[in-house]
N, CA, C and O atoms as a Maestro MAE file, in Angstrom:
{
 s_m_m2io_version
 :::
 2.0.0
}

f_m_ct {
 s_m_title
 :::
 protein
 m_atom[332] {
  # First column is atom index #
  i_m_mmod_type
  r_m_x_coord
  r_m_y_coord
  r_m_z_coord
  i_m_residue_number
  s_m_chain_name
  s_m_pdb_residue_name
  s_m_pdb_atom_name
  i_m_atomic_number
  :::
  1 25 106.571 6.080 29.688 1 A "MET " " N  " 7
  2 3 107.556 6.047 28.640 1 A "MET " " CA " 6
  3 2 108.461 7.266 28.760 1 A "MET " " C  " 6
  4 15 108.017 8.371 29.072 1 A "MET " " O  " 8
  5 25 109.724 7.034 28.506 2 A "GLU " " N  " 7
  6 3 110.690 8.125 28.538 2 A "GLU " " CA " 6
  7 2 110.525 9.063 27.345 2 A "GLU " " C  " 6
  8 15 110.647 10.281 27.480 2 A "GLU " " O  " 8
  9 25 110.247 8.483 26.178 3 A "ASN " " N  " 7
  10 3 110.112 9.313 24.990 3 A "ASN " " CA " 6
  11 2 109.297 8.583 23.928 3 A "ASN " " C  " 6
  12 15 109.006 7.394 24.055 3 A "ASN " " O  " 8
  13 25 108.938 9.314 22.888 4 A "SER " " N  " 7
  14 3 108.085 8.731 21.853 4 A "SER " " CA " 6
  15 2 108.803 7.649 21.047 4 A "SER " " C  " 6
  16 15 108.150 6.752 20.515 4 A "SER " " O  " 8
  17 25 110.130 7.714 20.944 5 A "ASP " " N  " 7
  18 3 110.857 6.664 20.227 5 A "ASP " " CA " 6
  19 2 110.753 5.335 20.973 5 A "ASP " " C  " 6
  20 15 110.546 4.292 20.353 5 A "ASP " " O  " 8
  21 25 110.893 5.367 22.285 6 A "SER " " N  " 7
  22 3 110.757 4.136 23.078 6 A "SER " " CA " 6
  23 2 109.351 3.579 22.962 6 A "SER " " C  " 6
  24 15 109.168 2.374 22.794 6 A "SER " " O  " 8
  25 25 108.363 4.448 23.049 7 A "ALA " " N  " 7
  26 3 106.970 4.005 22.932 7 A "ALA " " CA " 6
  27 2 106.715 3.390 21.567 7 A "ALA " " C  " 6
  28 15 106.065 2.349 21.466 7 A "ALA " " O  " 8
  29 25 107.220 4.022 20.521 8 A "ARG " " N  " 7
  30 3 107.025 3.509 19.163 8 A "ARG " " CA " 6
  31 2 107.616 2.118 19.023 8 A "ARG " " C  " 6
  32 15 106.978 1.233 18.452 8 A "ARG " " O  " 8
  33 25 108.819 1.907 19.531 9 A "VAL " " N  " 7
  34 3 109.479 0.605 19.417 9 A "VAL " " CA " 6
  35 2 108.676 -0.460 20.156 9 A "VAL " " C  " 6
  36 15 108.469 -1.553 19.628 9 A "VAL " " O  " 8
  37 25 108.226 -0.159 21.359 10 A "ILE " " N  " 7
  38 3 107.451 -1.129 22.139 10 A "ILE " " CA " 6
  39 2 106.144 -1.471 21.431 10 A "ILE " " C  " 6
  40 15 105.757 -2.638 21.372 10 A "ILE " " O  " 8
  41 25 105.473 -0.474 20.901 11 A "ILE " " N  " 7
  42 3 104.209 -0.702 20.190 11 A "ILE " " CA " 6
  43 2 104.473 -1.508 18.915 11 A "ILE " " C  " 6
  44 15 103.738 -2.448 18.610 11 A "ILE " " O  " 8
  45 25 105.522 -1.141 18.172 12 A "GLU " " N  " 7
  46 3 105.864 -1.876 16.938 12 A "GLU " " CA " 6
  47 2 106.169 -3.342 17.222 12 A "GLU " " C  " 6
  48 15 105.882 -4.206 16.393 12 A "GLU " " O  " 8
  49 25 106.744 -3.627 18.377 13 A "GLN " " N  " 7
  50 3 107.119 -4.991 18.719 13 A "GLN " " CA " 6
  51 2 105.979 -5.783 19.357 13 A "GLN " " C  " 6
  52 15 106.185 -6.880 19.875 13 A "GLN " " O  " 8
  53 25 104.773 -5.209 19.313 14 A "GLY " " N  " 7
  54 3 103.614 -5.940 19.803 14 A "GLY " " CA " 6
  55 2 103.294 -5.717 21.262 14 A "GLY " " C  " 6
  56 15 102.565 -6.506 21.862 14 A "GLY " " O  " 8
  57 25 103.824 -4.657 21.847 15 A "GLY " " N  " 7
  58 3 103.604 -4.377 23.261 15 A "GLY " " CA " 6
  59 2 102.248 -3.779 23.578 15 A "GLY " " C  " 6
  60 15 102.005 -3.404 24.725 15 A "GLY " " O  " 8
  61 25 101.359 -3.677 22.606 16 A "GLY " " N  " 7
  62 3 100.025 -3.132 22.847 16 A "GLY " " CA " 6
  63 2 99.777 -1.896 22.029 16 A "GLY " " C  " 6
  64 15 100.462 -1.633 21.041 16 A "GLY " " O  " 8
  65 25 98.774 -1.131 22.457 17 A "ILE " " N  " 7
  66 3 98.470 0.126 21.779 17 A "ILE " " CA " 6
  67 2 98.894 1.275 22.683 17 A "ILE " " C  " 6
  68 15 99.058 1.103 23.891 17 A "ILE " " O  " 8
  69 25 99.066 2.425 22.095 18 A "GLY " " N  " 7
  70 3 99.445 3.587 22.896 18 A "GLY " " CA " 6
  71 2 99.431 4.831 22.039 18 A "GLY " " C  " 6
  72 15 99.437 4.756 20.810 18 A "GLY " " O  " 8
  73 25 99.413 5.975 22.697 19 A "PRO " " N  " 7
  74 3 99.400 7.242 21.957 19 A "PRO " " CA " 6
  75 2 100.790 7.601 21.448 19 A "PRO " " C  " 6
  76 15 101.786 7.458 22.156 19 A "PRO " " O  " 8
  77 25 100.834 8.067 20.215 20 A "LEU " " N  " 7
  78 3 102.060 8.581 19.617 20 A "LEU " " CA " 6
  79 2 101.731 9.874 18.896 20 A "LEU " " C  " 6
  80 15 100.602 10.078 18.452 20 A "LEU " " O  " 8
  81 25 102.707 10.734 18.783 21 A "PHE " " N  " 7
  82 3 102.526 11.907 17.941 21 A "PHE " " CA " 6
  83 2 102.295 11.420 16.517 21 A "PHE " " C  " 6
  84 15 102.939 10.465 16.084 21 A "PHE " " O  " 8
  85 25 101.402 12.050 15.793 22 A "CYS " " N  " 7
  86 3 101.114 11.656 14.406 22 A "CYS " " CA " 6
  87 2 102.384 11.632 13.574 22 A "CYS " " C  " 6
  88 15 102.572 10.736 12.751 22 A "CYS " " O  " 8
  89 25 103.257 12.610 13.784 23 A "ALA " " N  " 7
  90 3 104.492 12.692 13.015 23 A "ALA " " CA " 6
  91 2 105.409 11.506 13.289 23 A "ALA " " C  " 6
  92 15 106.303 11.229 12.490 23 A "ALA " " O  " 8
  93 25 105.212 10.808 14.390 24 A "VAL " " N  " 7
  94 3 105.999 9.614 14.706 24 A "VAL " " CA " 6
  95 2 105.280 8.367 14.198 24 A "VAL " " C  " 6
  96 15 105.847 7.598 13.423 24 A "VAL " " O  " 8
  97 25 104.055 8.165 14.622 25 A "GLY " " N  " 7
  98 3 103.313 6.952 14.276 25 A "GLY " " CA " 6
  99 2 102.995 6.821 12.805 25 A "GLY " " C  " 6
  100 15 103.038 5.717 12.261 25 A "GLY " " O  " 8
  101 25 102.677 7.921 12.150 26 A "ASP " " N  " 7
  102 3 102.287 7.867 10.738 26 A "ASP " " CA " 6
  103 2 103.444 7.493 9.819 26 A "ASP " " C  " 6
  104 15 103.214 7.091 8.679 26 A "ASP " " O  " 8
  105 25 104.673 7.616 10.287 27 A "THR " " N  " 7
  106 3 105.823 7.280 9.449 27 A "THR " " CA " 6
  107 2 106.241 5.817 9.596 27 A "THR " " C  " 6
  108 15 107.193 5.375 8.952 27 A "THR " " O  " 8
  109 25 105.539 5.071 10.436 28 A "CYS " " N  " 7
  110 3 105.867 3.659 10.676 28 A "CYS " " CA " 6
  111 2 104.861 2.767 9.960 28 A "CYS " " C  " 6
  112 15 103.712 2.677 10.392 28 A "CYS " " O  " 8
  113 25 105.262 2.107 8.876 29 A "PRO " " N  " 7
  114 3 104.324 1.279 8.111 29 A "PRO " " CA " 6
  115 2 103.741 0.114 8.905 29 A "PRO " " C  " 6
  116 15 102.660 -0.373 8.575 29 A "PRO " " O  " 8
  117 25 104.443 -0.342 9.950 30 A "ALA " " N  " 7
  118 3 103.953 -1.478 10.737 30 A "ALA " " CA " 6
  119 2 102.834 -1.081 11.702 30 A "ALA " " C  " 6
  120 15 102.163 -1.946 12.265 30 A "ALA " " O  " 8
  121 25 102.634 0.219 11.892 31 A "LEU " " N  " 7
  122 3 101.615 0.689 12.832 31 A "LEU " " CA " 6
  123 2 100.370 1.155 12.091 31 A "LEU " " C  " 6
  124 15 100.439 1.606 10.948 31 A "LEU " " O  " 8
  125 25 99.247 1.039 12.757 32 A "GLU " " N  " 7
  126 3 98.012 1.573 12.180 32 A "GLU " " CA " 6
  127 2 97.249 2.291 13.277 32 A "GLU " " C  " 6
  128 15 97.272 1.891 14.441 32 A "GLU " " O  " 8
  129 25 96.575 3.354 12.882 33 A "ARG " " N  " 7
  130 3 95.831 4.156 13.853 33 A "ARG " " CA " 6
  131 2 94.648 3.389 14.412 33 A "ARG " " C  " 6
  132 15 93.981 2.640 13.698 33 A "ARG " " O  " 8
  133 25 94.400 3.586 15.692 34 A "VAL " " N  " 7
  134 3 93.214 3.010 16.324 34 A "VAL " " CA " 6
  135 2 92.019 3.907 16.031 34 A "VAL " " C  " 6
  136 15 90.918 3.425 15.764 34 A "VAL " " O  " 8
  137 25 92.247 5.213 16.082 35 A "PHE " " N  " 7
  138 3 91.215 6.207 15.783 35 A "PHE " " CA " 6
  139 2 91.563 6.867 14.455 35 A "PHE " " C  " 6
  140 15 92.729 7.179 14.217 35 A "PHE " " O  " 8
  141 25 90.580 7.086 13.585 36 A "PRO " " N  " 7
  142 3 90.888 7.643 12.272 36 A "PRO " " CA " 6
  143 2 91.425 9.078 12.314 36 A "PRO " " C  " 6
  144 15 92.190 9.482 11.437 36 A "PRO " " O  " 8
  145 25 91.033 9.826 13.307 37 A "GLU " " N  " 7
  146 3 91.481 11.215 13.424 37 A "GLU " " CA " 6
  147 2 92.252 11.405 14.727 37 A "GLU " " C  " 6
  148 15 91.966 10.726 15.713 37 A "GLU " " O  " 8
  149 25 93.224 12.314 14.749 38 A "PRO " " N  " 7
  150 3 93.916 12.615 16.004 38 A "PRO " " CA " 6
  151 2 92.910 13.071 17.054 38 A "PRO " " C  " 6
  152 15 91.945 13.768 16.736 38 A "PRO " " O  " 8
  153 25 93.134 12.682 18.290 39 A "PHE " " N  " 7
  154 3 92.171 13.010 19.339 39 A "PHE " " CA " 6
  155 2 92.669 14.066 20.299 39 A "PHE " " C  " 6
  156 15 91.954 14.438 21.230 39 A "PHE " " O  " 8
  157 25 93.863 14.553 20.098 40 A "ASP " " N  " 7
  158 3 94.388 15.557 21.014 40 A "ASP " " CA " 6
  159 2 95.309 16.500 20.251 40 A "ASP " " C  " 6
  160 15 95.920 16.121 19.251 40 A "ASP " " O  " 8
  161 25 95.396 17.704 20.727 41 A "GLN " " N  " 7
  162 3 96.317 18.690 20.175 41 A "GLN " " CA " 6
  163 2 96.962 19.413 21.336 41 A "GLN " " C  " 6
  164 15 96.413 19.446 22.438 41 A "GLN " " O  " 8
  165 25 98.115 19.988 21.098 42 A "MET " " N  " 7
  166 3 98.745 20.776 22.151 42 A "MET " " CA " 6
  167 2 99.377 22.014 21.553 42 A "MET " " C  " 6
  168 15 99.830 22.023 20.408 42 A "MET " " O  " 8
  169 25 99.391 23.036 22.346 43 A "ASP " " N  " 7
  170 3 100.025 24.284 21.938 43 A "ASP " " CA " 6
  171 2 101.517 24.197 22.210 43 A "ASP " " C  " 6
  172 15 101.965 23.440 23.071 43 A "ASP " " O  " 8
  173 25 102.269 24.975 21.472 44 A "SER " " N  " 7
  174 3 103.709 25.075 21.698 44 A "SER " " CA " 6
  175 2 104.054 26.531 21.929 44 A "SER " " C  " 6
  176 15 103.465 27.434 21.335 44 A "SER " " O  " 8
  177 25 105.012 26.735 22.794 45 A "TRP " " N  " 7
  178 3 105.476 28.076 23.096 45 A "TRP " " CA " 6
  179 2 106.985 28.122 22.924 45 A "TRP " " C  " 6
  180 15 107.682 27.140 23.181 45 A "TRP " " O  " 8
  181 25 107.476 29.262 22.490 46 A "VAL " " N  " 7
  182 3 108.914 29.484 22.422 46 A "VAL " " CA " 6
  183 2 109.236 30.585 23.418 46 A "VAL " " C  " 6
  184 15 108.706 31.693 23.340 46 A "VAL " " O  " 8
  185 25 110.098 30.263 24.339 47 A "LEU " " N  " 7
  186 3 110.498 31.230 25.358 47 A "LEU " " CA " 6
  187 2 111.956 31.603 25.163 47 A "LEU " " C  " 6
  188 15 112.789 30.767 24.814 47 A "LEU " " O  " 8
  189 25 112.242 32.860 25.393 48 A "TYR " " N  " 7
  190 3 113.623 33.309 25.319 48 A "TYR " " CA " 6
  191 2 113.797 34.461 26.292 48 A "TYR " " C  " 6
  192 15 112.829 35.104 26.699 48 A "TYR " " O  " 8
  193 25 115.037 34.709 26.654 49 A "HIS " " N  " 7
  194 3 115.333 35.750 27.634 49 A "HIS " " CA " 6
  195 2 114.965 37.119 27.089 49 A "HIS " " C  " 6
  196 15 115.116 37.393 25.899 49 A "HIS " " O  " 8
  197 25 114.483 37.965 27.974 50 A "GLU " " N  " 7
  198 3 114.032 39.290 27.530 50 A "GLU " " CA " 6
  199 2 115.160 40.114 26.916 50 A "GLU " " C  " 6
  200 15 114.895 41.039 26.148 50 A "GLU " " O  " 8
  201 25 116.402 39.798 27.237 51 A "SER " " N  " 7
  202 3 117.510 40.548 26.639 51 A "SER " " CA " 6
  203 2 117.643 40.261 25.141 51 A "SER " " C  " 6
  204 15 118.300 41.011 24.419 51 A "SER " " O  " 8
  205 25 117.019 39.176 24.677 52 A "ALA " " N  " 7
  206 3 117.062 38.846 23.244 52 A "ALA " " CA " 6
  207 2 115.953 39.539 22.466 52 A "ALA " " C  " 6
  208 15 115.932 39.491 21.236 52 A "ALA " " O  " 8
  209 25 115.025 40.187 23.183 53 A "ARG " " N  " 7
  210 3 113.933 40.879 22.502 53 A "ARG " " CA " 6
  211 2 114.495 41.968 21.589 53 A "ARG " " C  " 6
  212 15 115.326 42.775 22.005 53 A "ARG " " O  " 8
  213 25 114.036 41.977 20.359 54 A "GLY " " N  " 7
  214 3 114.505 42.972 19.398 54 A "GLY " " CA " 6
  215 2 115.763 42.550 18.647 54 A "GLY " " C  " 6
  216 15 116.220 43.259 17.750 54 A "GLY " " O  " 8
  217 25 116.320 41.407 19.009 55 A "SER " " N  " 7
  218 3 117.532 40.918 18.358 55 A "SER " " CA " 6
  219 2 117.209 40.412 16.952 55 A "SER " " C  " 6
  220 15 116.267 39.643 16.764 55 A "SER " " O  " 8
  221 25 117.985 40.842 15.980 56 A "ALA " " N  " 7
  222 3 117.791 40.378 14.598 56 A "ALA " " CA " 6
  223 2 118.062 38.875 14.493 56 A "ALA " " C  " 6
  224 15 117.395 38.177 13.729 56 A "ALA " " O  " 8
  225 25 119.021 38.384 15.246 57 A "LYS " " N  " 7
  226 3 119.322 36.948 15.230 57 A "LYS " " CA " 6
  227 2 118.152 36.148 15.800 57 A "LYS " " C  " 6
  228 15 117.787 35.102 15.263 57 A "LYS " " O  " 8
  229 25 117.571 36.643 16.884 58 A "MET " " N  " 7
  230 3 116.429 35.943 17.483 58 A "MET " " CA " 6
  231 2 115.241 35.968 16.523 58 A "MET " " C  " 6
  232 15 114.543 34.966 16.374 58 A "MET " " O  " 8
  233 25 115.011 37.100 15.878 59 A "ARG " " N  " 7
  234 3 113.917 37.196 14.907 59 A "ARG " " CA " 6
  235 2 114.125 36.207 13.775 59 A "ARG " " C  " 6
  236 15 113.170 35.571 13.327 59 A "ARG " " O  " 8
  237 25 115.366 36.067 13.303 60 A "ALA " " N  " 7
  238 3 115.666 35.129 12.220 60 A "ALA " " CA " 6
  239 2 115.392 33.692 12.656 60 A "ALA " " C  " 6
  240 15 114.834 32.907 11.890 60 A "ALA " " O  " 8
  241 25 115.779 33.348 13.875 61 A "VAL " " N  " 7
  242 3 115.527 31.997 14.397 61 A "VAL " " CA " 6
  243 2 114.029 31.755 14.512 61 A "VAL " " C  " 6
  244 15 113.542 30.705 14.093 61 A "VAL " " O  " 8
  245 25 113.292 32.705 15.073 62 A "LEU " " N  " 7
  246 3 111.845 32.548 15.228 62 A "LEU " " CA " 6
  247 2 111.149 32.439 13.872 62 A "LEU " " C  " 6
  248 15 110.260 31.606 13.698 62 A "LEU " " O  " 8
  249 25 111.546 33.269 12.920 63 A "ASP " " N  " 7
  250 3 110.951 33.197 11.582 63 A "ASP " " CA " 6
  251 2 111.224 31.847 10.924 63 A "ASP " " C  " 6
  252 15 110.340 31.274 10.286 63 A "ASP " " O  " 8
  253 25 112.447 31.338 11.078 64 A "ALA " " N  " 7
  254 3 112.797 30.034 10.499 64 A "ALA " " CA " 6
  255 2 112.008 28.913 11.170 64 A "ALA " " C  " 6
  256 15 111.558 27.986 10.497 64 A "ALA " " O  " 8
  257 25 111.837 28.989 12.485 65 A "LEU " " N  " 7
  258 3 111.078 27.976 13.211 65 A "LEU " " CA " 6
  259 2 109.611 27.977 12.779 65 A "LEU " " C  " 6
  260 15 109.025 26.917 12.560 65 A "LEU " " O  " 8
  261 25 109.031 29.142 12.659 66 A "VAL " " N  " 7
  262 3 107.635 29.245 12.215 66 A "VAL " " CA " 6
  263 2 107.483 28.689 10.803 66 A "VAL " " C  " 6
  264 15 106.538 27.946 10.536 66 A "VAL " " O  " 8
  265 25 108.390 29.032 9.899 67 A "ALA " " N  " 7
  266 3 108.324 28.519 8.524 67 A "ALA " " CA " 6
  267 2 108.467 26.995 8.498 67 A "ALA " " C  " 6
  268 15 107.757 26.314 7.759 67 A "ALA " " O  " 8
  269 25 109.383 26.467 9.302 68 A "PHE " " N  " 7
  270 3 109.597 25.017 9.384 68 A "PHE " " CA " 6
  271 2 108.327 24.314 9.853 68 A "PHE " " C  " 6
  272 15 107.907 23.326 9.250 68 A "PHE " " O  " 8
  273 25 107.717 24.811 10.917 69 A "LEU " " N  " 7
  274 3 106.509 24.185 11.462 69 A "LEU " " CA " 6
  275 2 105.308 24.333 10.528 69 A "LEU " " C  " 6
  276 15 104.525 23.395 10.378 69 A "LEU " " O  " 8
  277 25 105.157 25.491 9.903 70 A "LYS " " N  " 7
  278 3 104.047 25.683 8.965 70 A "LYS " " CA " 6
  279 2 104.154 24.734 7.781 70 A "LYS " " C  " 6
  280 15 103.146 24.200 7.319 70 A "LYS " " O  " 8
  281 25 105.379 24.521 7.284 71 A "ALA " " N  " 7
  282 3 105.580 23.626 6.146 71 A "ALA " " CA " 6
  283 2 105.226 22.184 6.503 71 A "ALA " " C  " 6
  284 15 104.885 21.388 5.628 71 A "ALA " " O  " 8
  285 25 105.306 21.856 7.779 72 A "ARG " " N  " 7
  286 3 105.034 20.489 8.230 72 A "ARG " " CA " 6
  287 2 103.713 20.359 8.977 72 A "ARG " " C  " 6
  288 15 103.443 19.333 9.602 72 A "ARG " " O  " 8
  289 25 102.903 21.393 8.910 73 A "ARG " " N  " 7
  290 3 101.634 21.408 9.644 73 A "ARG " " CA " 6
  291 2 100.762 20.181 9.371 73 A "ARG " " C  " 6
  292 15 100.258 19.593 10.328 73 A "ARG " " O  " 8
  293 25 100.555 19.763 8.116 74 A "PRO " " N  " 7
  294 3 99.706 18.577 7.881 74 A "PRO " " CA " 6
  295 2 100.219 17.322 8.593 74 A "PRO " " C  " 6
  296 15 99.431 16.577 9.177 74 A "PRO " " O  " 8
  297 25 101.522 17.085 8.550 75 A "ALA " " N  " 7
  298 3 102.071 15.900 9.219 75 A "ALA " " CA " 6
  299 2 101.965 16.030 10.734 75 A "ALA " " C  " 6
  300 15 101.672 15.054 11.424 75 A "ALA " " O  " 8
  301 25 102.201 17.217 11.244 76 A "LEU " " N  " 7
  302 3 102.119 17.421 12.692 76 A "LEU " " CA " 6
  303 2 100.679 17.319 13.188 76 A "LEU " " C  " 6
  304 15 100.440 16.912 14.325 76 A "LEU " " O  " 8
  305 25 99.719 17.686 12.338 77 A "LYS " " N  " 7
  306 3 98.301 17.571 12.706 77 A "LYS " " CA " 6
  307 2 97.750 16.191 12.456 77 A "LYS " " C  " 6
  308 15 96.652 15.869 12.910 77 A "LYS " " O  " 8
  309 25 98.502 15.361 11.735 78 A "GLY " " N  " 7
  310 3 98.061 14.008 11.458 78 A "GLY " " CA " 6
  311 2 97.162 13.887 10.249 78 A "GLY " " C  " 6
  312 15 96.421 12.912 10.124 78 A "GLY " " O  " 8
  313 25 97.215 14.864 9.355 79 A "THR " " N  " 7
  314 3 96.381 14.795 8.157 79 A "THR " " CA " 6
  315 2 97.146 14.258 6.955 79 A "THR " " C  " 6
  316 15 96.561 14.060 5.889 79 A "THR " " O  " 8
  317 25 98.453 14.017 7.112 80 A "THR " " N  " 7
  318 3 99.269 13.377 6.089 80 A "THR " " CA " 6
  319 2 100.462 12.736 6.766 80 A "THR " " C  " 6
  320 15 100.883 13.187 7.831 80 A "THR " " O  " 8
  321 25 101.010 11.700 6.172 81 A "ALA " " N  " 7
  322 3 102.153 10.999 6.764 81 A "ALA " " CA " 6
  323 2 103.489 11.603 6.348 81 A "ALA " " C  " 6
  324 15 104.530 11.226 6.886 81 A "ALA " " O  " 8
  325 25 103.473 12.527 5.407 82 A "ALA " " N  " 7
  326 3 104.727 13.073 4.902 82 A "ALA " " CA " 6
  327 2 105.341 14.043 5.899 82 A "ALA " " C  " 6
  328 15 104.673 14.957 6.384 82 A "ALA " " O  " 8
  329 25 106.591 13.840 6.195 83 A "LEU " " N  " 7
  330 3 107.334 14.787 7.027 83 A "LEU " " CA " 6
  331 2 108.468 15.272 6.205 83 A "LEU " " C  " 6
  332 15 109.262 16.089 6.669 83 A "LEU " " O  " 8
  :::
 }
 m_bond[331] {
  # First column is bond index #
  i_m_from
  i_m_to
  i_m_order
  :::
  1 1 2 1
  2 2 3 1
  3 3 4 2
  4 3 5 1
  5 5 6 1
  6 6 7 1
  7 7 8 2
  8 7 9 1
  9 9 10 1
  10 10 11 1
  11 11 12 2
  12 11 13 1
  13 13 14 1
  14 14 15 1
  15 15 16 2
  16 15 17 1
  17 17 18 1
  18 18 19 1
  19 19 20 2
  20 19 21 1
  21 21 22 1
  22 22 23 1
  23 23 24 2
  24 23 25 1
  25 25 26 1
  26 26 27 1
  27 27 28 2
  28 27 29 1
  29 29 30 1
  30 30 31 1
  31 31 32 2
  32 31 33 1
  33 33 34 1
  34 34 35 1
  35 35 36 2
  36 35 37 1
  37 37 38 1
  38 38 39 1
  39 39 40 2
  40 39 41 1
  41 41 42 1
  42 42 43 1
  43 43 44 2
  44 43 45 1
  45 45 46 1
  46 46 47 1
  47 47 48 2
  48 47 49 1
  49 49 50 1
  50 50 51 1
  51 51 52 2
  52 51 53 1
  53 53 54 1
  54 54 55 1
  55 55 56 2
  56 55 57 1
  57 57 58 1
  58 58 59 1
  59 59 60 2
  60 59 61 1
  61 61 62 1
  62 62 63 1
  63 63 64 2
  64 63 65 1
  65 65 66 1
  66 66 67 1
  67 67 68 2
  68 67 69 1
  69 69 70 1
  70 70 71 1
  71 71 72 2
  72 71 73 1
  73 73 74 1
  74 74 75 1
  75 75 76 2
  76 75 77 1
  77 77 78 1
  78 78 79 1
  79 79 80 2
  80 79 81 1
  81 81 82 1
  82 82 83 1
  83 83 84 2
  84 83 85 1
  85 85 86 1
  86 86 87 1
  87 87 88 2
  88 87 89 1
  89 89 90 1
  90 90 91 1
  91 91 92 2
  92 91 93 1
  93 93 94 1
  94 94 95 1
  95 95 96 2
  96 95 97 1
  97 97 98 1
  98 98 99 1
  99 99 100 2
  100 99 101 1
  101 101 102 1
  102 102 103 1
  103 103 104 2
  104 103 105 1
  105 105 106 1
  106 106 107 1
  107 107 108 2
  108 107 109 1
  109 109 110 1
  110 110 111 1
  111 111 112 2
  112 111 113 1
  113 113 114 1
  114 114 115 1
  115 115 116 2
  116 115 117 1
  117 117 118 1
  118 118 119 1
  119 119 120 2
  120 119 121 1
  121 121 122 1
  122 122 123 1
  123 123 124 2
  124 123 125 1
  125 125 126 1
  126 126 127 1
  127 127 128 2
  128 127 129 1
  129 129 130 1
  130 130 131 1
  131 131 132 2
  132 131 133 1
  133 133 134 1
  134 134 135 1
  135 135 136 2
  136 135 137 1
  137 137 138 1
  138 138 139 1
  139 139 140 2
  140 139 141 1
  141 141 142 1
  142 142 143 1
  143 143 144 2
  144 143 145 1
  145 145 146 1
  146 146 147 1
  147 147 148 2
  148 147 149 1
  149 149 150 1
  150 150 151 1
  151 151 152 2
  152 151 153 1
  153 153 154 1
  154 154 155 1
  155 155 156 2
  156 155 157 1
  157 157 158 1
  158 158 159 1
  159 159 160 2
  160 159 161 1
  161 161 162 1
  162 162 163 1
  163 163 164 2
  164 163 165 1
  165 165 166 1
  166 166 167 1
  167 167 168 2
  168 167 169 1
  169 169 170 1
  170 170 171 1
  171 171 172 2
  172 171 173 1
  173 173 174 1
  174 174 175 1
  175 175 176 2
  176 175 177 1
  177 177 178 1
  178 178 179 1
  179 179 180 2
  180 179 181 1
  181 181 182 1
  182 182 183 1
  183 183 184 2
  184 183 185 1
  185 185 186 1
  186 186 187 1
  187 187 188 2
  188 187 189 1
  189 189 190 1
  190 190 191 1
  191 191 192 2
  192 191 193 1
  193 193 194 1
  194 194 195 1
  195 195 196 2
  196 195 197 1
  197 197 198 1
  198 198 199 1
  199 199 200 2
  200 199 201 1
  201 201 202 1
  202 202 203 1
  203 203 204 2
  204 203 205 1
  205 205 206 1
  206 206 207 1
  207 207 208 2
  208 207 209 1
  209 209 210 1
  210 210 211 1
  211 211 212 2
  212 211 213 1
  213 213 214 1
  214 214 215 1
  215 215 216 2
  216 215 217 1
  217 217 218 1
  218 218 219 1
  219 219 220 2
  220 219 221 1
  221 221 222 1
  222 222 223 1
  223 223 224 2
  224 223 225 1
  225 225 226 1
  226 226 227 1
  227 227 228 2
  228 227 229 1
  229 229 230 1
  230 230 231 1
  231 231 232 2
  232 231 233 1
  233 233 234 1
  234 234 235 1
  235 235 236 2
  236 235 237 1
  237 237 238 1
  238 238 239 1
  239 239 240 2
  240 239 241 1
  241 241 242 1
  242 242 243 1
  243 243 244 2
  244 243 245 1
  245 245 246 1
  246 246 247 1
  247 247 248 2
  248 247 249 1
  249 249 250 1
  250 250 251 1
  251 251 252 2
  252 251 253 1
  253 253 254 1
  254 254 255 1
  255 255 256 2
  256 255 257 1
  257 257 258 1
  258 258 259 1
  259 259 260 2
  260 259 261 1
  261 261 262 1
  262 262 263 1
  263 263 264 2
  264 263 265 1
  265 265 266 1
  266 266 267 1
  267 267 268 2
  268 267 269 1
  269 269 270 1
  270 270 271 1
  271 271 272 2
  272 271 273 1
  273 273 274 1
  274 274 275 1
  275 275 276 2
  276 275 277 1
  277 277 278 1
  278 278 279 1
  279 279 280 2
  280 279 281 1
  281 281 282 1
  282 282 283 1
  283 283 284 2
  284 283 285 1
  285 285 286 1
  286 286 287 1
  287 287 288 2
  288 287 289 1
  289 289 290 1
  290 290 291 1
  291 291 292 2
  292 291 293 1
  293 293 294 1
  294 294 295 1
  295 295 296 2
  296 295 297 1
  297 297 298 1
  298 298 299 1
  299 299 300 2
  300 299 301 1
  301 301 302 1
  302 302 303 1
  303 303 304 2
  304 303 305 1
  305 305 306 1
  306 306 307 1
  307 307 308 2
  308 307 309 1
  309 309 310 1
  310 310 311 1
  311 311 312 2
  312 311 313 1
  313 313 314 1
  314 314 315 1
  315 315 316 2
  316 315 317 1
  317 317 318 1
  318 318 319 1
  319 319 320 2
  320 319 321 1
  321 321 322 1
  322 322 323 1
  323 323 324 2
  324 323 325 1
  325 325 326 1
  326 326 327 1
  327 327 328 2
  328 327 329 1
  329 329 330 1
  330 330 331 1
  331 331 332 2
  :::
 }
}
């Protein structure tokens, strides 16, 4: 699959079962989980050029990204469907 949107559409249209990110699959009422709990997790990294180290703008972006992800942690972990 090229991306999770393509996979979701194929699965929704009866193309079989397949893995989706919880934040994608849980928002689709036509889909139901095969396993009650998520079976995989992955780490995320943010990389930026070393010249941006110490930049107030970069710190603001990183702080906003962390706050955004923390606020959505339950949906990203698959413990709630709300995004």
